[in-house]
Short mmCIF file of C-alpha atoms in Angstrom, two decimals:
data_model
loop_
_atom_site.label_atom_id
_atom_site.label_comp_id
_atom_site.label_asym_id
_atom_site.label_seq_id
_atom_site.Cartn_x
_atom_site.Cartn_y
_atom_site.Cartn_z
CA MET I 18 -31.62 3.08 -1.79
CA ALA I 19 -28.85 0.45 -2.01
CA ASN I 20 -26.15 3.13 -1.94
CA ARG I 21 -27.30 4.99 1.19
CA THR I 22 -25.43 4.82 4.48
CA VAL I 23 -27.03 2.88 7.26
CA LYS I 24 -29.43 4.88 9.47
CA ASP I 25 -27.57 4.38 12.77
CA ALA I 26 -24.12 5.22 11.29
CA LYS I 27 -21.92 7.61 13.13
CA SER I 28 -20.41 10.62 11.30
CA VAL I 29 -16.69 10.52 10.69
CA ARG I 30 -15.02 13.81 11.25
CA GLY I 31 -18.34 15.59 10.99
CA THR I 32 -19.49 14.11 7.66
CA ASN I 33 -21.08 11.06 6.06
CA PRO I 34 -18.50 8.21 6.11
CA GLN I 35 -19.00 7.58 2.41
CA TYR I 36 -17.97 11.12 1.56
CA ILE I 37 -14.41 10.28 2.51
CA VAL I 38 -14.17 8.76 -0.96
CA GLU I 39 -14.31 11.44 -3.74
CA LYS I 40 -17.63 11.89 -5.50
CA ILE I 41 -16.33 10.94 -8.99
CA ILE I 42 -14.66 7.77 -7.82
CA ARG I 43 -17.75 6.96 -5.61
CA SER I 44 -20.03 7.21 -8.57
CA ARG I 45 -17.73 4.98 -10.62
CA ILE I 46 -17.95 2.41 -7.81
CA TYR I 47 -21.74 2.53 -7.77
CA ASP I 48 -21.81 1.88 -11.54
CA SER I 49 -19.25 -0.98 -11.37
CA LYS I 50 -20.32 -4.63 -11.89
CA TYR I 51 -18.62 -5.83 -8.79
CA TRP I 52 -20.55 -3.40 -6.57
CA LYS I 53 -23.94 -4.36 -8.13
CA GLU I 54 -23.34 -8.12 -8.08
CA GLU I 55 -21.11 -8.82 -5.08
CA CYS I 56 -21.72 -5.92 -2.64
CA PHE I 57 -25.51 -5.77 -2.82
CA ALA I 58 -27.17 -6.38 0.61
CA LEU I 59 -23.79 -7.21 2.05
CA THR I 60 -23.59 -7.42 5.87
CA ALA I 61 -20.68 -7.39 8.30
CA GLU I 62 -20.82 -11.27 8.52
CA LEU I 63 -20.86 -11.67 4.76
CA LEU I 64 -18.09 -9.09 4.32
CA VAL I 65 -15.53 -11.44 5.84
CA ASP I 66 -16.14 -14.03 3.02
CA LYS I 67 -15.66 -11.39 0.34
CA ALA I 68 -12.55 -10.05 2.02
CA MET I 69 -11.05 -13.56 2.09
CA GLU I 70 -11.52 -13.79 -1.74
CA LEU I 71 -9.29 -10.72 -2.37
CA ARG I 72 -6.11 -11.36 -4.33
CA PHE I 73 -4.62 -7.82 -4.69
CA ILE I 74 -5.00 -4.28 -3.40
CA GLY I 75 -5.42 -1.12 -5.40
CA GLY I 76 -7.65 1.93 -6.17
CA VAL I 77 -8.91 2.74 -9.68
CA PHE I 78 -7.39 1.75 -12.99
CA GLY I 79 -7.83 2.21 -16.73
CA GLY I 80 -8.74 5.21 -18.82
CA ASN I 81 -12.42 5.02 -17.83
CA ILE I 82 -11.57 4.78 -14.10
CA LYS I 83 -12.66 1.26 -13.06
CA PRO I 84 -12.56 0.53 -9.31
CA THR I 85 -10.90 -2.56 -7.91
CA PRO I 86 -12.76 -5.04 -5.55
CA PHE I 87 -10.45 -3.82 -2.76
CA LEU I 88 -11.73 -0.23 -3.20
CA CYS I 89 -15.38 -1.40 -3.52
CA LEU I 90 -15.14 -3.30 -0.16
CA ILE I 91 -13.68 -0.17 1.47
CA LEU I 92 -16.65 1.85 0.36
CA LYS I 93 -19.06 -0.91 1.55
CA MET I 94 -17.40 -0.92 4.97
CA LEU I 95 -17.86 2.85 5.15
CA GLN I 96 -21.51 2.38 4.25
CA ILE I 97 -22.42 -0.34 6.77
CA GLN I 98 -19.87 0.65 9.54
CA PRO I 99 -18.93 -2.67 11.10
CA GLU I 100 -18.12 -2.84 14.78
CA LYS I 101 -14.63 -1.88 16.01
CA ASP I 102 -14.04 -5.40 17.36
CA ILE I 103 -14.55 -6.81 13.83
CA ILE I 104 -11.99 -4.39 12.37
CA VAL I 105 -9.47 -5.22 15.10
CA GLU I 106 -9.94 -8.91 14.30
CA PHE I 107 -9.28 -8.13 10.62
CA ILE I 108 -6.04 -6.40 11.58
CA LYS I 109 -4.92 -9.23 13.86
CA ASN I 110 -5.70 -11.90 11.17
CA GLU I 111 -2.36 -13.44 10.27
CA GLU I 112 -3.69 -16.09 7.87
CA PHE I 113 -5.17 -13.82 5.15
CA LYS I 114 -2.92 -10.86 4.44
CA TYR I 115 -5.43 -9.04 2.25
CA VAL I 116 -8.02 -9.10 5.02
CA ARG I 117 -5.41 -7.49 7.31
CA ALA I 118 -4.66 -4.81 4.65
CA LEU I 119 -8.39 -4.12 4.31
CA GLY I 120 -8.93 -3.73 8.05
CA ALA I 121 -5.83 -1.50 8.39
CA THR I 122 -7.08 0.75 5.59
CA TYR I 123 -10.50 1.14 7.14
CA MET I 124 -8.98 1.85 10.56
CA ARG I 125 -6.81 4.57 9.03
CA LEU I 126 -9.90 6.17 7.45
CA VAL I 127 -12.24 6.19 10.46
CA GLY I 128 -9.99 5.65 13.50
CA THR I 129 -8.52 8.23 15.88
CA SER I 130 -4.85 9.21 15.82
CA ILE I 131 -4.16 7.02 18.87
CA ASP I 132 -6.01 4.03 17.41
CA CYS I 133 -4.10 4.37 14.13
CA TYR I 134 -0.69 4.28 15.83
CA LYS I 135 -1.78 1.64 18.34
CA TYR I 136 -3.13 -0.91 15.81
CA LEU I 137 -1.04 -0.15 12.66
CA GLU I 138 2.43 0.26 14.00
CA PRO I 139 2.72 -3.44 15.14
CA LEU I 140 2.04 -4.37 11.45
CA LEU I 141 5.41 -2.79 10.48
CA ASN I 142 7.01 -6.07 11.48
CA ASP I 143 4.90 -7.93 8.87
CA GLY I 144 7.09 -8.31 5.76
CA ARG I 145 4.81 -10.45 3.61
CA LYS I 146 4.42 -9.73 -0.09
CA LEU I 147 1.31 -7.91 -1.52
CA ARG I 148 0.19 -7.61 -5.12
CA GLN I 149 -0.91 -4.01 -5.98
CA GLN I 150 -2.73 -2.91 -9.12
CA THR I 151 -1.39 0.34 -10.65
CA ARG I 152 -3.39 3.07 -12.38
CA GLU I 153 -2.44 1.54 -15.77
CA GLY I 154 -3.89 -1.88 -14.76
CA ALA I 155 -0.52 -3.57 -14.29
CA TYR I 156 0.53 -5.42 -11.13
CA VAL I 157 3.49 -4.58 -8.96
CA LEU I 158 4.98 -6.20 -5.94
CA THR I 159 4.96 -4.48 -2.54
CA HIS I 160 5.14 -5.52 1.10
CA MET I 161 2.84 -5.22 4.11
CA ASP I 162 5.17 -3.03 6.08
CA GLU I 163 5.61 -0.63 3.15
CA TYR I 164 1.88 -0.36 2.69
CA ILE I 165 1.33 0.31 6.44
CA ASP I 166 4.09 2.95 6.36
CA SER I 167 2.33 4.66 3.42
CA LEU I 168 -0.90 4.62 5.40
CA LEU I 169 0.84 6.44 8.27
CA ARG I 170 2.94 8.90 6.25
CA ASP I 171 1.30 9.58 2.86
CA GLU I 172 -1.71 11.75 2.13
CA ARG I 173 -3.28 9.52 -0.62
CA VAL I 174 -3.45 5.70 -0.67
CA VAL I 175 -5.39 3.58 -3.14
CA ASP I 176 -6.83 6.77 -4.68
CA ILE I 177 -8.40 7.90 -1.40
CA ILE I 178 -7.36 11.11 0.40
CA LEU I 179 -6.58 10.06 3.97
CA PRO I 180 -7.89 12.08 6.87
CA ARG I 181 -5.19 14.03 8.74
CA ILE I 182 -3.90 12.49 12.01
CA GLN I 183 -1.63 14.05 14.69
CA LYS I 184 2.09 13.57 14.53
CA ARG I 185 3.51 10.90 16.80
CA TYR I 186 5.87 13.12 18.68
CA VAL I 187 2.95 15.41 19.63
CA LEU I 188 1.06 12.51 21.19
CA GLU I 189 4.27 11.46 22.97
CA GLU I 190 4.75 14.96 24.42
CA ASN I 191 1.11 14.87 25.67
CA ASN I 192 1.74 11.43 27.30
CA GLU I 193 -1.00 9.88 25.14
CA LEU I 194 1.41 7.42 23.57
CA GLU I 195 4.50 5.74 24.77
CA PRO I 196 7.79 6.54 22.91
CA LYS I 197 8.40 4.29 19.97
CA ILE I 198 11.24 1.82 20.50
CA SER I 199 12.85 0.74 17.35
CA ALA I 200 14.34 -2.75 17.03
CA LEU I 201 17.34 -1.15 15.19
CA ASP I 202 18.30 0.92 18.26
CA ASP I 203 18.37 -2.21 20.44
CA ASP I 204 20.65 -3.96 17.91
CA LEU I 205 23.00 -0.96 17.88
CA ASP I 206 23.19 -0.89 21.72
CA ASP I 207 23.85 -4.62 21.80
CA ASN I 208 26.66 -4.32 19.26
CA MET I 209 28.31 -1.49 21.21
CA GLU I 210 28.20 -3.46 24.48
CA SER I 211 29.55 -6.60 22.89
CA SER I 212 32.40 -4.61 21.27
CA GLY I 213 33.23 -3.00 24.69
CA GLU I 214 33.35 -6.39 26.34
CA GLU I 215 35.73 -7.80 23.67
CA ASP I 216 38.10 -4.88 24.09
CA GLU I 217 38.43 -5.46 27.83
CA PRO I 218 41.74 -7.31 28.65
CA MET I 219 41.90 -10.32 30.86
CA ASP I 220 42.77 -9.60 34.45
CA THR I 221 46.31 -10.47 35.31
CA GLN I 222 46.91 -12.91 38.09
CA PRO I 223 48.54 -11.48 41.22
CA ILE I 224 52.22 -12.06 41.48
CA ALA I 225 53.53 -13.50 44.65
CA LYS I 226 55.92 -11.49 46.84
CA GLU I 227 58.53 -14.23 46.62
CA GLU I 228 58.69 -14.04 42.85
CA LYS I 229 59.09 -10.22 42.99
CA SER I 230 62.05 -10.53 45.30
CA ARG I 231 63.70 -13.02 42.98
CA ARG I 232 63.29 -10.80 39.90
CA SER I 233 66.26 -9.14 38.34
CA PRO I 234 66.21 -5.24 37.65
CA PRO I 235 65.17 -5.74 34.00
CA GLU I 236 62.21 -7.90 35.05
CA LYS I 237 61.18 -5.19 37.56
CA GLU I 238 61.06 -2.62 34.71
CA LYS I 239 58.93 -4.96 32.64
CA ALA I 240 56.50 -5.28 35.52
CA ARG I 241 56.30 -1.51 35.90
CA ASP I 242 55.55 -1.16 32.23
CA ARG I 243 52.71 -3.65 32.53
CA ASP I 244 51.21 -1.78 35.44
CA ARG I 245 51.37 1.49 33.48
CA ARG I 246 49.65 -0.13 30.56
CA HIS I 247 47.05 -1.59 32.82
CA ARG I 248 46.34 1.85 34.39
CA SER I 249 46.16 3.54 30.98
CA ARG I 250 43.60 0.94 29.86
CA GLU I 251 41.56 1.50 32.93
CA ARG I 252 41.55 5.28 32.21
CA GLU I 253 40.48 4.58 28.61
CA ARG I 254 37.59 2.48 29.94
CA GLU I 255 36.43 5.28 32.20
CA ARG I 256 36.63 7.78 29.34
CA GLU I 257 34.54 5.39 27.16
CA ARG I 258 31.92 5.24 29.86
CA ASP I 259 31.83 9.00 30.09
CA ARG I 260 31.52 9.25 26.28
CA ARG I 261 28.40 7.05 26.09
CA PRO I 262 26.02 9.65 27.61
CA ASP I 263 27.43 12.17 25.18
CA GLU I 264 26.84 9.82 22.29
CA LYS I 265 23.25 9.32 23.48
CA LYS I 266 22.72 13.12 23.53
CA HIS I 267 24.27 13.42 20.13
CA ARG I 268 21.98 10.62 18.89
CA SER I 269 18.89 12.41 20.25
CA ARG I 270 19.99 15.67 18.56
CA SER I 271 20.48 13.83 15.26
CA ARG I 272 17.04 12.37 15.64
CA GLU I 273 15.59 15.86 16.18
CA ARG I 274 17.32 17.05 13.05
CA ASP I 275 15.99 14.09 11.13
CA ARG I 276 12.47 14.91 12.37
CA ASP I 277 12.90 18.51 11.20
CA ARG I 278 14.14 17.31 7.77
CA GLY I 279 11.26 14.85 7.69
CA ARG I 280 8.76 17.61 8.40
CA ASP I 281 10.16 19.79 5.60
CA HIS I 282 10.13 16.80 3.22
CA GLU I 283 6.59 16.04 4.31
CA ARG I 284 5.49 19.61 3.53
CA ASP I 285 7.11 19.58 0.06
CA ARG I 286 5.57 16.16 -0.67
CA ARG I 287 2.12 17.35 0.55
CA HIS I 288 2.35 20.48 -1.69
CA ARG I 289 3.37 18.31 -4.65
CA SER I 290 0.54 15.81 -3.96
CA LYS I 291 -2.04 18.62 -3.71
CA GLU I 292 -0.92 19.94 -7.09
CA ARG I 293 -1.17 16.43 -8.57
CA ASP I 294 -4.62 15.93 -7.09
CA ARG I 295 -5.77 19.24 -8.61
CA ASP I 296 -4.41 18.27 -11.96
CA ARG I 297 -6.09 14.86 -11.73
CA GLY I 298 -9.33 16.45 -10.67
CA HIS I 299 -9.25 18.86 -13.62
CA ARG I 300 -8.51 15.98 -15.95
CA ILE I 301 -11.34 13.92 -14.66
CA GLU I 302 -13.74 16.91 -14.89
CA LYS I 303 -12.65 17.47 -18.41
CA GLU I 304 -13.32 13.84 -19.29
CA GLU I 305 -16.72 14.01 -17.62
CA ARG I 306 -17.57 17.17 -19.63
CA ARG I 307 -16.38 15.51 -22.80
CA HIS I 308 -18.56 12.49 -22.17
CA LYS I 309 -21.57 14.69 -21.41
CA GLU I 310 -21.03 16.72 -24.55
CA LYS I 311 -20.80 13.58 -26.60
CA ASP I 312 -24.03 12.27 -25.08
CA ARG I 313 -25.75 15.60 -25.82
CA GLY I 314 -24.51 15.46 -29.42
CA TYR I 315 -25.93 11.90 -29.77
CA GLU I 316 -29.23 13.04 -28.33
CA ARG I 317 -29.42 16.00 -30.74
CA GLU I 318 -28.62 13.69 -33.75
CA ARG I 319 -31.36 11.24 -32.58
CA GLU I 320 -33.85 14.09 -32.21
CA ARG I 321 -33.07 15.38 -35.69
CA GLY I 322 -33.51 11.91 -37.11
CA ARG I 323 -36.93 11.61 -35.34
CA GLU I 324 -38.00 14.97 -36.73
CA LYS I 325 -37.10 13.86 -40.29
CA ASP I 326 -39.02 10.66 -39.88
CA ARG I 327 -42.05 12.61 -38.64
CA ASP I 328 -41.94 14.93 -41.63
CA ARG I 329 -41.72 12.00 -43.96
CA ASP I 330 -44.69 10.34 -42.33
CA ARG I 331 -46.65 13.58 -42.66
CA ASP I 332 -45.84 13.99 -46.41
CA ARG I 333 -46.83 10.38 -47.03
CA GLY I 334 -50.10 10.86 -45.21
CA ARG I 335 -50.87 13.98 -47.26
CA ASP I 336 -50.09 12.15 -50.55
CA ARG I 337 -52.42 9.36 -49.54
CA ASP I 338 -55.24 11.77 -48.75
CA ARG I 339 -54.80 13.46 -52.16
CA GLU I 340 -54.94 10.08 -53.94
CA ARG I 341 -58.16 9.18 -52.11
CA ASP I 342 -59.75 12.51 -53.00
CA ARG I 343 -58.86 12.04 -56.70
CA ASN I 344 -60.27 8.55 -56.74
CA ARG I 345 -63.51 9.66 -55.21
CA ASP I 346 -63.88 12.48 -57.71
CA GLY I 347 -63.26 10.12 -60.60
CA ASP I 348 -65.87 7.70 -59.26
CA ARG I 349 -68.45 10.49 -58.89
CA ALA I 350 -67.83 11.60 -62.54
CA ARG I 351 -68.40 8.13 -63.85
CA TYR I 352 -71.76 7.64 -62.10
CA ARG I 353 -73.06 10.99 -63.37
#
């Protein structure tokens, strides 16, 4: 009863929200001590207090697959389905960074593609440090922007397979999202403009007609050379202005090439992650079968021990009955 999803919960991508977490990991969470003690009868209001107590992020760890408190609270949020306004407040919370990470992870699991880009991309400017627990149980240092980037790009985060979302460029082409403006592009444009301004020479002051008339022939030659240099510089400036649109076109082409490379890299990484997930799933299933076989062996041993005890009790009872019969026969012989 305590592990059921609330009655008025909405299905996420056509299924129960809790089914986003794999069955084996979900059963481990249900059996964990933190789930039974801290997450029992937890509401959306009390969930905030538990989220403020978080000190690290992570999925499962250890050989027997123990879940972290962060993963337990994710499953609890999928179970009770808090309002969207509460999740947005989690994401906008700047005081508690693990509350923000919890809200961002939940939004990535249940939100639409537009909501994911709308609410998670601003968090890429958050460079605060986060503690993350690895599969071996050790702690490593990461940052908020790295974690958000993995939510938007990777297929598996904190041992949860993330639902698929549309690529950003598809939403931009459909005019559902505005084009992303990177802060690095603005810095590059500012640097190019500042370098162009520094290269521009100071305007020469006009020379009076009286001074020109007083000049000697060598001075007139020098003045002509200055005018030629000035004209050549003006031509260079015009060429530079004409080159800038070409550079922008070249930049857009290079971005398209980077996108194509990113897609190919994404496909390869997706294929590798699927193979890893299959291997992990087979390993976990083997471990489960091994545990079940051990439990069956223990049960058989116990049953055999019980059978032996029963046989001993039966033999003892028969021996007692024989002794009683002998005693009775002896007593009867005496009285005769």
